[in-house]
Amino acid sequence: MTTPPAPSHPRRVRVHRPGGYHRLRLEAFTAPVPGPRQIRVRTAASGVNFADALVRMGVYAPARRYVGWPITPGFEVAGTVDAVGAGLDAPDWQGRGVLALTRFDGYAEAVVVDADLARPLPAGWSTAAGAAVAVNALTARHALALADAPAGAAILVHSAAGGVGHWLVQLARAAGLAVTGTVGRAAKRDAVLAAGAEHALVRGTAEDRADTTAYRAIFDAQGPTTWRRSYRRLAPTGRLVVYGAHGLTGGGGFRVLRGGWQYLTRPRFDPLALCADNRGVLGFNLAYLFDRRAQMRAELDAVVALVEAGSVRLPPITALPLDQVAEAHRRLENGATIGKLVLTAAP
Ligand SMILES: NC(=O)c1ccc[n+]([C@@H]2O[C@H](COP(=O)([O-])OP(=O)(O)OC[C@H]3O[C@@H](n4cnc5c(N)ncnc54)[C@H](OP(=O)(O)O)[C@@H]3O)[C@@H](O)[C@H]2O)c1
């Protein structure tokens, strides 16, 4: 296989200070050199995740903890290996198509990643598909593992048409769970049903309010607007799995004030009440589990195997060029997306 030349002037998205979409600046930079057991990926596609918007806004704690400012967002890429670090079998990697996880730096045309968090791009997968899977699917698998719901149990997935939502619906369905999904607008219902949910509810409508199902598990990254009710919707032994709070953010002006109010008045769960109610509340953030390399890699391989076996399907994917990164964030933060957004590098 021939190795493409390293891009002479790779570009990356840089955020020098937290703020609005205008903070996402495209800048040329010197391609980084891979260290021991690292590879450099000439990026063809970078996955867009809601956390990237939080990074830009300056409210993503792992970004402050691990990088600070300036920062390049991005947790996942697909592309071609064009440089190999010491300790790796170079012929094995050089020129190979890969998909990879990275804690930040993914919005770039060249990125160095740890080889143990990269794997070959499966045959027949586009690079857009390669950048569309890792974060969302691993999040969904972790959430489902925490919920530990038995086959046949009824579960509720909020924001079910989104990136993580797609995988929660697909993986849960493959595990024999009965899935209801919620969405923020009616136009997304069909996507949730197409992904395999039995029911799709538009949040806040009469149909949603009338739903009296006692759920074995509820997956809720909305925030305070739904956490309280999600808890009440649980059956005895039910589990509320919290992994985000996207409802707190997005937009400016009134939405910022409203988010601040919701944050201050968020529910606090009382351990004694949990006992009396026989319910559990669980939370996680994979950004803090990133160093569990073997587990991450095994999960990634497992997801690819499920796709290859036809047990689950890739999400609908929308690709935008890297220089439209601000538009990508705008769409994500306004709830306008279905499935996964990826940014494509210049050929
Ligand atoms: N804890 C972890 O390890 C982890 C890892 C990955 C992702 N996450 C979290 O999982 C959630 C989904 O991430 P994703 O990347 O897959 O995004 P996504 O679901 O593809 O997009 C976000 C969706 O959130 C909904 N939403 C509700 N209120 C919103 C608001 N005020 N502003 C913007 N969107 C709002 C919208 O869908 P509807 O209107 O249809 O609900 C929107 O489409 C996020 O909260 C993210 O932070 C957590």
mmCIF file of C-alpha atoms and ligand atoms in Angstrom:
data_model
loop_
_atom_site.group_PDB
_atom_site.id
_atom_site.type_symbol
_atom_site.label_atom_id
_atom_site.label_comp_id
_atom_site.label_asym_id
_atom_site.label_seq_id
_atom_site.Cartn_x
_atom_site.Cartn_y
_atom_site.Cartn_z
ATOM 1 C CA MET A 1 0.000 0.000 0.000
ATOM 2 C CA THR A 2 1.389 3.459 -0.837
ATOM 3 C CA THR A 3 1.579 6.029 1.893
ATOM 4 C CA PRO A 4 0.034 9.393 1.124
ATOM 5 C CA PRO A 5 2.428 12.284 1.709
ATOM 6 C CA ALA A 6 1.982 14.137 4.974
ATOM 7 C CA PRO A 7 -0.100 17.260 4.368
ATOM 8 C CA SER A 8 2.332 20.144 3.918
ATOM 9 C CA HIS A 9 0.068 22.597 5.680
ATOM 10 C CA PRO A 10 -2.417 20.654 7.784
ATOM 11 C CA ARG A 11 -5.139 22.696 9.405
ATOM 12 C CA ARG A 12 -6.789 22.322 12.761
ATOM 13 C CA VAL A 13 -9.614 23.984 14.612
ATOM 14 C CA ARG A 14 -8.327 26.033 17.515
ATOM 15 C CA VAL A 15 -10.331 27.549 20.346
ATOM 16 C CA HIS A 16 -8.204 30.153 22.108
ATOM 17 C CA ARG A 17 -10.878 31.350 24.498
ATOM 18 C CA PRO A 18 -14.290 29.992 25.435
ATOM 19 C CA GLY A 19 -17.326 31.438 23.725
ATOM 20 C CA GLY A 20 -19.614 31.335 20.707
ATOM 21 C CA TYR A 21 -19.217 29.812 17.272
ATOM 22 C CA HIS A 22 -16.776 32.529 16.158
ATOM 23 C CA ARG A 23 -14.243 31.050 18.600
ATOM 24 C CA LEU A 24 -13.783 28.040 16.291
ATOM 25 C CA ARG A 25 -10.774 29.177 14.242
ATOM 26 C CA LEU A 26 -9.224 27.157 11.441
ATOM 27 C CA GLU A 27 -5.431 27.495 11.601
ATOM 28 C CA ALA A 28 -2.443 25.921 9.814
ATOM 29 C CA PHE A 29 -0.045 24.078 12.077
ATOM 30 C CA THR A 30 2.993 21.829 11.963
ATOM 31 C CA ALA A 31 1.999 18.174 11.824
ATOM 32 C CA PRO A 32 2.865 16.588 15.198
ATOM 33 C CA VAL A 33 5.470 13.827 15.435
ATOM 34 C CA PRO A 34 4.272 10.537 16.949
ATOM 35 C CA GLY A 35 5.941 9.455 20.179
ATOM 36 C CA PRO A 36 6.539 5.878 21.342
ATOM 37 C CA ARG A 37 3.635 3.562 20.490
ATOM 38 C CA GLN A 38 1.811 6.376 18.722
ATOM 39 C CA ILE A 39 0.746 6.835 15.115
ATOM 40 C CA ARG A 40 -0.048 9.951 13.155
ATOM 41 C CA VAL A 41 -3.322 9.860 11.267
ATOM 42 C CA ARG A 42 -3.836 11.970 8.206
ATOM 43 C CA THR A 43 -7.412 12.696 9.052
ATOM 44 C CA ALA A 44 -10.141 12.274 6.463
ATOM 45 C CA ALA A 45 -13.080 12.680 8.871
ATOM 46 C CA SER A 46 -13.545 13.841 12.460
ATOM 47 C CA GLY A 47 -16.615 12.952 14.488
ATOM 48 C CA VAL A 48 -18.589 15.801 16.064
ATOM 49 C CA ASN A 49 -19.871 15.236 19.587
ATOM 50 C CA PHE A 50 -21.977 17.368 21.871
ATOM 51 C CA ALA A 51 -19.050 17.533 24.285
ATOM 52 C CA ASP A 52 -17.077 19.421 21.590
ATOM 53 C CA ALA A 53 -19.581 22.254 21.899
ATOM 54 C CA LEU A 54 -19.150 22.212 25.673
ATOM 55 C CA VAL A 55 -15.376 22.394 25.142
ATOM 56 C CA ARG A 56 -15.852 25.479 22.964
ATOM 57 C CA MET A 57 -18.134 27.057 25.570
ATOM 58 C CA GLY A 58 -15.535 26.445 28.281
ATOM 59 C CA VAL A 59 -17.846 24.340 30.444
ATOM 60 C CA TYR A 60 -16.337 20.898 29.810
ATOM 61 C CA ALA A 61 -14.395 20.014 32.952
ATOM 62 C CA PRO A 62 -12.160 17.312 31.367
ATOM 63 C CA ALA A 63 -10.915 19.917 28.850
ATOM 64 C CA ARG A 64 -9.801 22.159 31.698
ATOM 65 C CA ARG A 65 -8.286 19.249 33.569
ATOM 66 C CA TYR A 66 -6.305 17.690 30.702
ATOM 67 C CA VAL A 67 -5.530 20.543 28.278
ATOM 68 C CA GLY A 68 -6.598 24.116 29.127
ATOM 69 C CA TRP A 69 -6.408 26.892 26.503
ATOM 70 C CA PRO A 70 -5.954 26.950 23.591
ATOM 71 C CA ILE A 71 -7.554 23.649 22.701
ATOM 72 C CA THR A 72 -8.510 21.651 19.621
ATOM 73 C CA PRO A 73 -11.751 19.746 20.237
ATOM 74 C CA GLY A 74 -12.447 16.290 18.856
ATOM 75 C CA PHE A 75 -12.556 12.775 20.262
ATOM 76 C CA GLU A 76 -12.521 10.551 17.186
ATOM 77 C CA VAL A 77 -11.069 10.435 13.701
ATOM 78 C CA ALA A 78 -10.705 8.200 10.677
ATOM 79 C CA GLY A 79 -8.026 8.448 8.035
ATOM 80 C CA THR A 80 -4.688 7.039 6.915
ATOM 81 C CA VAL A 81 -1.582 6.441 9.016
ATOM 82 C CA ASP A 82 1.297 8.543 7.645
ATOM 83 C CA ALA A 83 3.877 8.309 10.444
ATOM 84 C CA VAL A 84 4.630 5.622 13.021
ATOM 85 C CA GLY A 85 6.327 6.054 16.402
ATOM 86 C CA ALA A 86 8.949 3.887 18.052
ATOM 87 C CA GLY A 87 7.942 0.534 19.493
ATOM 88 C CA LEU A 88 5.447 -0.268 16.739
ATOM 89 C CA ASP A 89 5.835 -2.449 13.676
ATOM 90 C CA ALA A 90 5.924 0.332 11.085
ATOM 91 C CA PRO A 91 5.011 -1.793 8.023
ATOM 92 C CA ASP A 92 1.957 -2.965 9.935
ATOM 93 C CA TRP A 93 0.686 0.586 10.331
ATOM 94 C CA GLN A 94 2.117 2.750 7.575
ATOM 95 C CA GLY A 95 -0.505 3.633 4.964
ATOM 96 C CA ARG A 96 -3.244 1.746 6.770
ATOM 97 C CA GLY A 97 -6.790 3.100 7.001
ATOM 98 C CA VAL A 98 -7.768 3.422 10.660
ATOM 99 C CA LEU A 99 -10.394 4.747 13.016
ATOM 100 C CA ALA A 100 -9.200 6.047 16.350
ATOM 101 C CA LEU A 101 -10.199 7.571 19.645
ATOM 102 C CA THR A 102 -8.331 10.597 20.951
ATOM 103 C CA ARG A 103 -8.934 12.744 23.997
ATOM 104 C CA PHE A 104 -9.099 16.111 22.190
ATOM 105 C CA ASP A 105 -7.224 17.235 19.018
ATOM 106 C CA GLY A 106 -9.534 15.352 16.635
ATOM 107 C CA TYR A 107 -10.632 18.436 14.634
ATOM 108 C CA ALA A 108 -7.400 18.466 12.674
ATOM 109 C CA GLU A 109 -6.073 17.245 9.350
ATOM 110 C CA ALA A 110 -3.219 15.479 11.154
ATOM 111 C CA VAL A 111 -3.455 14.032 14.628
ATOM 112 C CA VAL A 112 -1.229 11.828 16.750
ATOM 113 C CA VAL A 113 -3.080 9.068 18.586
ATOM 114 C CA ASP A 114 -2.067 6.181 20.799
ATOM 115 C CA ALA A 115 -1.908 3.030 18.676
ATOM 116 C CA ASP A 116 -3.826 1.016 21.245
ATOM 117 C CA LEU A 117 -6.838 3.274 20.665
ATOM 118 C CA ALA A 118 -6.744 2.839 16.889
ATOM 119 C CA ARG A 119 -7.993 -0.079 14.832
ATOM 120 C CA PRO A 120 -8.175 -0.868 11.132
ATOM 121 C CA LEU A 121 -11.046 0.729 9.271
ATOM 122 C CA PRO A 122 -13.304 -2.208 8.441
ATOM 123 C CA ALA A 123 -13.488 -3.146 4.753
ATOM 124 C CA GLY A 124 -16.281 -1.284 3.012
ATOM 125 C CA TRP A 125 -16.545 1.470 5.621
ATOM 126 C CA SER A 126 -16.200 5.065 4.476
ATOM 127 C CA THR A 127 -13.950 7.296 6.540
ATOM 128 C CA ALA A 128 -17.085 9.238 7.547
ATOM 129 C CA ALA A 129 -18.480 6.017 9.009
ATOM 130 C CA GLY A 130 -15.158 5.377 10.715
ATOM 131 C CA ALA A 131 -15.388 8.739 12.492
ATOM 132 C CA ALA A 132 -19.046 8.260 13.405
ATOM 133 C CA VAL A 133 -18.985 5.282 15.716
ATOM 134 C CA ALA A 134 -16.471 5.183 18.543
ATOM 135 C CA VAL A 135 -17.625 7.806 21.045
ATOM 136 C CA ASN A 136 -21.371 7.376 20.670
ATOM 137 C CA ALA A 137 -21.356 3.587 20.556
ATOM 138 C CA LEU A 138 -18.989 3.208 23.508
ATOM 139 C CA THR A 139 -21.098 5.646 25.505
ATOM 140 C CA ALA A 140 -24.236 3.669 24.735
ATOM 141 C CA ARG A 141 -22.589 0.362 25.643
ATOM 142 C CA HIS A 142 -21.350 1.737 28.943
ATOM 143 C CA ALA A 143 -24.789 3.149 29.761
ATOM 144 C CA LEU A 144 -26.509 -0.127 28.937
ATOM 145 C CA ALA A 145 -24.006 -2.064 31.043
ATOM 146 C CA LEU A 146 -24.758 0.189 34.028
ATOM 147 C CA ALA A 147 -28.503 -0.247 33.510
ATOM 148 C CA ASP A 148 -28.203 -4.050 33.361
ATOM 149 C CA ALA A 149 -31.778 -4.398 32.102
ATOM 150 C CA PRO A 150 -32.900 -7.959 31.284
ATOM 151 C CA ALA A 151 -34.228 -8.919 27.851
ATOM 152 C CA GLY A 152 -37.850 -7.927 27.440
ATOM 153 C CA ALA A 153 -37.616 -4.991 29.868
ATOM 154 C CA ALA A 154 -39.044 -1.621 28.872
ATOM 155 C CA ILE A 155 -36.503 1.185 28.636
ATOM 156 C CA LEU A 156 -36.758 4.876 27.764
ATOM 157 C CA VAL A 157 -34.076 6.678 25.747
ATOM 158 C CA HIS A 158 -34.128 10.485 25.686
ATOM 159 C CA SER A 159 -32.829 12.294 22.590
ATOM 160 C CA ALA A 160 -33.115 8.967 20.821
ATOM 161 C CA ALA A 161 -32.524 10.358 17.313
ATOM 162 C CA GLY A 162 -29.077 11.733 18.237
ATOM 163 C CA GLY A 163 -25.627 10.216 18.091
ATOM 164 C CA VAL A 164 -25.656 8.351 21.404
ATOM 165 C CA GLY A 165 -29.413 7.871 21.078
ATOM 166 C CA HIS A 166 -29.065 5.920 17.845
ATOM 167 C CA TRP A 167 -26.694 3.430 19.464
ATOM 168 C CA LEU A 168 -28.752 3.106 22.627
ATOM 169 C CA VAL A 169 -31.784 2.214 20.526
ATOM 170 C CA GLN A 170 -29.897 -0.140 18.223
ATOM 171 C CA LEU A 171 -27.915 -1.944 20.911
ATOM 172 C CA ALA A 172 -30.892 -2.205 23.261
ATOM 173 C CA ARG A 173 -33.055 -3.613 20.517
ATOM 174 C CA ALA A 174 -30.368 -6.135 19.617
ATOM 175 C CA ALA A 175 -30.354 -7.157 23.308
ATOM 176 C CA GLY A 176 -34.102 -7.772 23.237
ATOM 177 C CA LEU A 177 -35.199 -4.691 25.178
ATOM 178 C CA ALA A 178 -38.436 -2.875 24.412
ATOM 179 C CA VAL A 179 -37.374 0.666 23.560
ATOM 180 C CA THR A 180 -39.313 3.916 23.715
ATOM 181 C CA GLY A 181 -37.434 6.971 22.475
ATOM 182 C CA THR A 182 -38.099 10.641 23.049
ATOM 183 C CA VAL A 183 -37.233 13.479 20.678
ATOM 184 C CA GLY A 184 -37.454 17.252 20.815
ATOM 185 C CA ARG A 185 -39.423 17.648 17.591
ATOM 186 C CA ALA A 186 -41.863 15.537 15.591
ATOM 187 C CA ALA A 187 -39.639 15.450 12.492
ATOM 188 C CA LYS A 188 -37.265 13.107 14.322
ATOM 189 C CA ARG A 189 -39.812 10.463 15.269
ATOM 190 C CA ASP A 190 -39.398 8.393 12.122
ATOM 191 C CA ALA A 191 -35.630 8.144 12.643
ATOM 192 C CA VAL A 192 -36.178 6.691 16.116
ATOM 193 C CA LEU A 193 -38.706 4.161 14.863
ATOM 194 C CA ALA A 194 -36.426 3.284 11.938
ATOM 195 C CA ALA A 195 -33.597 2.636 14.409
ATOM 196 C CA GLY A 196 -35.778 0.036 16.081
ATOM 197 C CA ALA A 197 -37.721 1.742 18.880
ATOM 198 C CA GLU A 198 -41.259 0.486 19.450
ATOM 199 C CA HIS A 199 -42.544 3.946 20.337
ATOM 200 C CA ALA A 200 -41.323 7.476 19.765
ATOM 201 C CA LEU A 201 -42.613 10.326 21.936
ATOM 202 C CA VAL A 202 -42.168 14.034 21.338
ATOM 203 C CA ARG A 203 -41.096 15.391 24.722
ATOM 204 C CA GLY A 204 -43.574 17.629 26.467
ATOM 205 C CA THR A 205 -46.571 16.698 24.291
ATOM 206 C CA ALA A 206 -49.850 15.289 25.646
ATOM 207 C CA GLU A 207 -48.782 11.846 24.379
ATOM 208 C CA ASP A 208 -45.544 12.043 26.354
ATOM 209 C CA ARG A 209 -47.285 13.284 29.501
ATOM 210 C CA ALA A 210 -49.851 10.492 29.224
ATOM 211 C CA ASP A 211 -47.184 7.774 29.094
ATOM 212 C CA THR A 212 -47.502 5.738 32.302
ATOM 213 C CA THR A 213 -45.040 2.961 31.431
ATOM 214 C CA ALA A 214 -42.913 1.893 34.395
ATOM 215 C CA TYR A 215 -39.443 1.692 32.874
ATOM 216 C CA ARG A 216 -36.666 -0.654 33.994
ATOM 217 C CA ALA A 217 -34.090 1.855 32.802
ATOM 218 C CA ILE A 218 -34.073 5.439 31.548
ATOM 219 C CA PHE A 219 -31.139 7.003 29.718
ATOM 220 C CA ASP A 220 -31.162 10.736 30.252
ATOM 221 C CA ALA A 221 -28.584 13.293 29.124
ATOM 222 C CA GLN A 222 -31.185 16.068 28.918
ATOM 223 C CA GLY A 223 -30.731 17.630 32.310
ATOM 224 C CA PRO A 224 -32.904 18.980 35.102
ATOM 225 C CA THR A 225 -35.950 19.377 32.827
ATOM 226 C CA THR A 226 -36.332 15.601 32.606
ATOM 227 C CA TRP A 227 -34.290 14.061 35.451
ATOM 228 C CA ARG A 228 -37.049 14.504 38.047
ATOM 229 C CA ARG A 229 -39.745 12.967 35.914
ATOM 230 C CA SER A 230 -37.412 10.263 34.590
ATOM 231 C CA TYR A 231 -36.828 9.165 38.181
ATOM 232 C CA ARG A 232 -40.585 9.033 38.810
ATOM 233 C CA ARG A 233 -41.097 6.986 35.635
ATOM 234 C CA LEU A 234 -38.920 4.128 36.900
ATOM 235 C CA ALA A 235 -40.362 0.761 37.944
ATOM 236 C CA PRO A 236 -39.177 -0.663 41.283
ATOM 237 C CA THR A 237 -35.507 -1.731 40.810
ATOM 238 C CA GLY A 238 -35.362 0.679 37.894
ATOM 239 C CA ARG A 239 -32.224 2.695 37.106
ATOM 240 C CA LEU A 240 -31.822 6.235 35.860
ATOM 241 C CA VAL A 241 -28.575 6.521 33.903
ATOM 242 C CA VAL A 242 -27.329 10.109 33.621
ATOM 243 C CA TYR A 243 -24.479 10.876 31.227
ATOM 244 C CA GLY A 244 -24.905 14.496 30.209
ATOM 245 C CA ALA A 245 -26.999 17.624 30.575
ATOM 246 C CA HIS A 246 -27.342 19.095 27.090
ATOM 247 C CA GLY A 247 -30.552 20.890 28.025
ATOM 248 C CA LEU A 248 -28.516 23.226 30.239
ATOM 249 C CA THR A 249 -26.581 24.681 27.335
ATOM 250 C CA GLY A 250 -26.992 26.046 23.828
ATOM 251 C CA GLY A 251 -28.136 29.397 22.512
ATOM 252 C CA GLY A 252 -27.592 32.730 24.189
ATOM 253 C CA GLY A 253 -29.563 35.322 26.160
ATOM 254 C CA PHE A 254 -32.674 33.818 27.683
ATOM 255 C CA ARG A 255 -31.462 30.244 27.195
ATOM 256 C CA VAL A 256 -28.319 31.004 29.219
ATOM 257 C CA LEU A 257 -30.426 32.410 32.074
ATOM 258 C CA ARG A 258 -32.820 29.488 31.875
ATOM 259 C CA GLY A 259 -29.900 27.027 31.920
ATOM 260 C CA GLY A 260 -28.436 28.747 34.975
ATOM 261 C CA TRP A 261 -31.753 28.519 36.785
ATOM 262 C CA GLN A 262 -32.138 24.846 35.882
ATOM 263 C CA TYR A 263 -28.621 24.142 37.117
ATOM 264 C CA LEU A 264 -29.324 25.756 40.485
ATOM 265 C CA THR A 265 -32.612 23.922 40.906
ATOM 266 C CA ARG A 266 -31.409 20.520 39.637
ATOM 267 C CA PRO A 267 -32.687 17.522 41.614
ATOM 268 C CA ARG A 268 -30.614 16.136 44.465
ATOM 269 C CA PHE A 269 -31.290 12.461 45.030
ATOM 270 C CA ASP A 270 -31.652 11.375 48.652
ATOM 271 C CA PRO A 271 -30.021 7.974 49.464
ATOM 272 C CA LEU A 272 -32.800 7.180 51.928
ATOM 273 C CA ALA A 273 -35.416 7.895 49.288
ATOM 274 C CA LEU A 274 -33.546 5.624 46.863
ATOM 275 C CA CYS A 275 -33.914 2.800 49.396
ATOM 276 C CA ALA A 276 -37.587 3.434 49.940
ATOM 277 C CA ASP A 277 -38.251 3.748 46.212
ATOM 278 C CA ASN A 278 -36.059 0.790 45.190
ATOM 279 C CA ARG A 279 -34.554 2.921 42.435
ATOM 280 C CA GLY A 280 -31.030 3.785 41.451
ATOM 281 C CA VAL A 281 -29.352 6.793 39.873
ATOM 282 C CA LEU A 282 -26.072 6.180 38.062
ATOM 283 C CA GLY A 283 -23.767 8.523 36.200
ATOM 284 C CA PHE A 284 -20.579 8.401 34.174
ATOM 285 C CA ASN A 285 -18.296 10.342 31.876
ATOM 286 C CA LEU A 286 -16.086 8.302 29.556
ATOM 287 C CA ALA A 287 -13.595 11.177 29.269
ATOM 288 C CA TYR A 288 -12.439 10.249 32.768
ATOM 289 C CA LEU A 289 -12.201 6.541 31.873
ATOM 290 C CA PHE A 290 -10.049 7.165 28.821
ATOM 291 C CA ASP A 291 -7.012 5.494 30.373
ATOM 292 C CA ARG A 292 -8.788 2.140 30.543
ATOM 293 C CA ARG A 293 -7.223 1.379 27.179
ATOM 294 C CA ALA A 294 -7.829 -2.343 27.015
ATOM 295 C CA GLN A 295 -11.494 -1.913 27.902
ATOM 296 C CA MET A 296 -12.001 0.914 25.392
ATOM 297 C CA ARG A 297 -10.330 -1.029 22.624
ATOM 298 C CA ALA A 298 -12.294 -4.199 23.416
ATOM 299 C CA GLU A 299 -15.547 -2.226 23.372
ATOM 300 C CA LEU A 300 -14.634 -0.666 20.040
ATOM 301 C CA ASP A 301 -13.865 -4.062 18.529
ATOM 302 C CA ALA A 302 -17.135 -5.421 19.911
ATOM 303 C CA VAL A 303 -19.156 -2.635 18.294
ATOM 304 C CA VAL A 304 -17.447 -3.104 14.928
ATOM 305 C CA ALA A 305 -18.123 -6.857 15.174
ATOM 306 C CA LEU A 306 -21.816 -6.186 15.837
ATOM 307 C CA VAL A 307 -22.014 -3.916 12.787
ATOM 308 C CA GLU A 308 -20.145 -6.437 10.655
ATOM 309 C CA ALA A 309 -22.529 -9.192 11.796
ATOM 310 C CA GLY A 310 -25.525 -7.056 10.837
ATOM 311 C CA SER A 311 -26.839 -6.991 14.421
ATOM 312 C CA VAL A 312 -26.749 -3.176 14.513
ATOM 313 C CA ARG A 313 -26.663 -0.480 11.862
ATOM 314 C CA LEU A 314 -24.518 2.608 11.464
ATOM 315 C CA PRO A 315 -26.392 5.871 12.144
ATOM 316 C CA PRO A 316 -27.471 8.313 9.460
ATOM 317 C CA ILE A 317 -24.356 10.437 8.823
ATOM 318 C CA THR A 318 -24.163 14.055 7.655
ATOM 319 C CA ALA A 319 -20.753 15.284 6.504
ATOM 320 C CA LEU A 320 -19.655 18.917 6.470
ATOM 321 C CA PRO A 321 -16.233 20.255 5.448
ATOM 322 C CA LEU A 322 -13.890 21.105 8.329
ATOM 323 C CA ASP A 323 -14.213 24.818 7.593
ATOM 324 C CA GLN A 324 -17.940 24.565 8.396
ATOM 325 C CA VAL A 325 -17.254 23.526 11.965
ATOM 326 C CA ALA A 326 -19.266 26.473 13.325
ATOM 327 C CA GLU A 327 -22.301 25.352 11.333
ATOM 328 C CA ALA A 328 -21.841 21.837 12.706
ATOM 329 C CA HIS A 329 -21.917 23.131 16.289
ATOM 330 C CA ARG A 330 -24.898 25.365 15.535
ATOM 331 C CA ARG A 331 -26.909 22.420 14.230
ATOM 332 C CA LEU A 332 -25.983 20.174 17.136
ATOM 333 C CA GLU A 333 -26.797 22.771 19.778
ATOM 334 C CA ASN A 334 -30.124 23.597 18.186
ATOM 335 C CA GLY A 335 -31.300 20.008 18.148
ATOM 336 C CA ALA A 336 -31.387 20.074 14.350
ATOM 337 C CA THR A 337 -29.440 16.874 13.709
ATOM 338 C CA ILE A 338 -30.448 13.275 13.220
ATOM 339 C CA GLY A 339 -27.750 10.673 13.745
ATOM 340 C CA LYS A 340 -24.137 11.756 13.463
ATOM 341 C CA LEU A 341 -22.310 14.804 12.134
ATOM 342 C CA VAL A 342 -18.751 14.465 10.859
ATOM 343 C CA LEU A 343 -16.281 17.031 9.563
ATOM 344 C CA THR A 344 -14.318 16.126 6.463
ATOM 345 C CA ALA A 345 -10.767 17.310 5.824
ATOM 346 C CA ALA A 346 -9.538 18.729 2.526
ATOM 347 C CA PRO A 347 -8.620 15.854 0.153
HETATM 348 N N1 LIG B 1 -20.911 10.859 29.708
HETATM 349 C C1 LIG B 1 -20.292 10.497 28.614
HETATM 350 O O1 LIG B 1 -19.291 9.769 28.638
HETATM 351 C C2 LIG B 1 -20.828 10.988 27.295
HETATM 352 C C3 LIG B 1 -20.228 10.589 26.094
HETATM 353 C C4 LIG B 1 -20.791 11.037 24.899
HETATM 354 C C5 LIG B 1 -21.908 11.871 24.926
HETATM 355 N N2 LIG B 1 -22.418 12.267 26.113
HETATM 356 C C6 LIG B 1 -23.596 13.129 26.174
HETATM 357 O O2 LIG B 1 -24.624 12.507 25.436
HETATM 358 C C7 LIG B 1 -25.492 13.490 24.949
HETATM 359 C C8 LIG B 1 -25.708 13.259 23.467
HETATM 360 O O3 LIG B 1 -24.486 13.545 22.790
HETATM 361 P P1 LIG B 1 -24.410 13.437 21.208
HETATM 362 O O4 LIG B 1 -23.051 13.887 20.826
HETATM 363 O O5 LIG B 1 -24.891 12.113 20.788
HETATM 364 O O6 LIG B 1 -25.444 14.561 20.748
HETATM 365 P P2 LIG B 1 -26.821 14.362 19.957
HETATM 366 O O7 LIG B 1 -27.741 13.562 20.810
HETATM 367 O O8 LIG B 1 -26.521 13.880 18.592
HETATM 368 O O9 LIG B 1 -27.327 15.836 19.833
HETATM 369 C C9 LIG B 1 -27.805 16.527 20.955
HETATM 370 C C10 LIG B 1 -29.336 16.384 21.061
HETATM 371 O O10 LIG B 1 -29.723 16.833 22.343
HETATM 372 C C11 LIG B 1 -31.056 17.304 22.296
HETATM 373 N N3 LIG B 1 -31.200 18.570 23.052
HETATM 374 C C12 LIG B 1 -32.059 18.767 24.030
HETATM 375 N N4 LIG B 1 -31.959 19.963 24.576
HETATM 376 C C13 LIG B 1 -30.981 20.562 23.945
HETATM 377 C C14 LIG B 1 -30.404 21.845 24.078
HETATM 378 N N5 LIG B 1 -30.816 22.755 24.959
HETATM 379 N N6 LIG B 1 -29.400 22.136 23.288
HETATM 380 C C15 LIG B 1 -29.006 21.255 22.368
HETATM 381 N N7 LIG B 1 -29.527 20.030 22.190
HETATM 382 C C16 LIG B 1 -30.506 19.678 22.994
HETATM 383 C C17 LIG B 1 -31.417 17.426 20.838
HETATM 384 O O11 LIG B 1 -32.225 16.307 20.540
HETATM 385 P P3 LIG B 1 -33.764 16.260 20.961
HETATM 386 O O12 LIG B 1 -34.257 17.666 20.924
HETATM 387 O O13 LIG B 1 -34.379 15.376 19.942
HETATM 388 O O14 LIG B 1 -33.778 15.680 22.326
HETATM 389 C C18 LIG B 1 -30.086 17.271 20.112
HETATM 390 O O15 LIG B 1 -30.257 16.698 18.843
HETATM 391 C C19 LIG B 1 -24.859 14.847 25.283
HETATM 392 O O16 LIG B 1 -25.444 15.355 26.449
HETATM 393 C C20 LIG B 1 -23.417 14.489 25.527
HETATM 394 O O17 LIG B 1 -22.759 15.420 26.341
HETATM 395 C C21 LIG B 1 -21.905 11.827 27.284
#
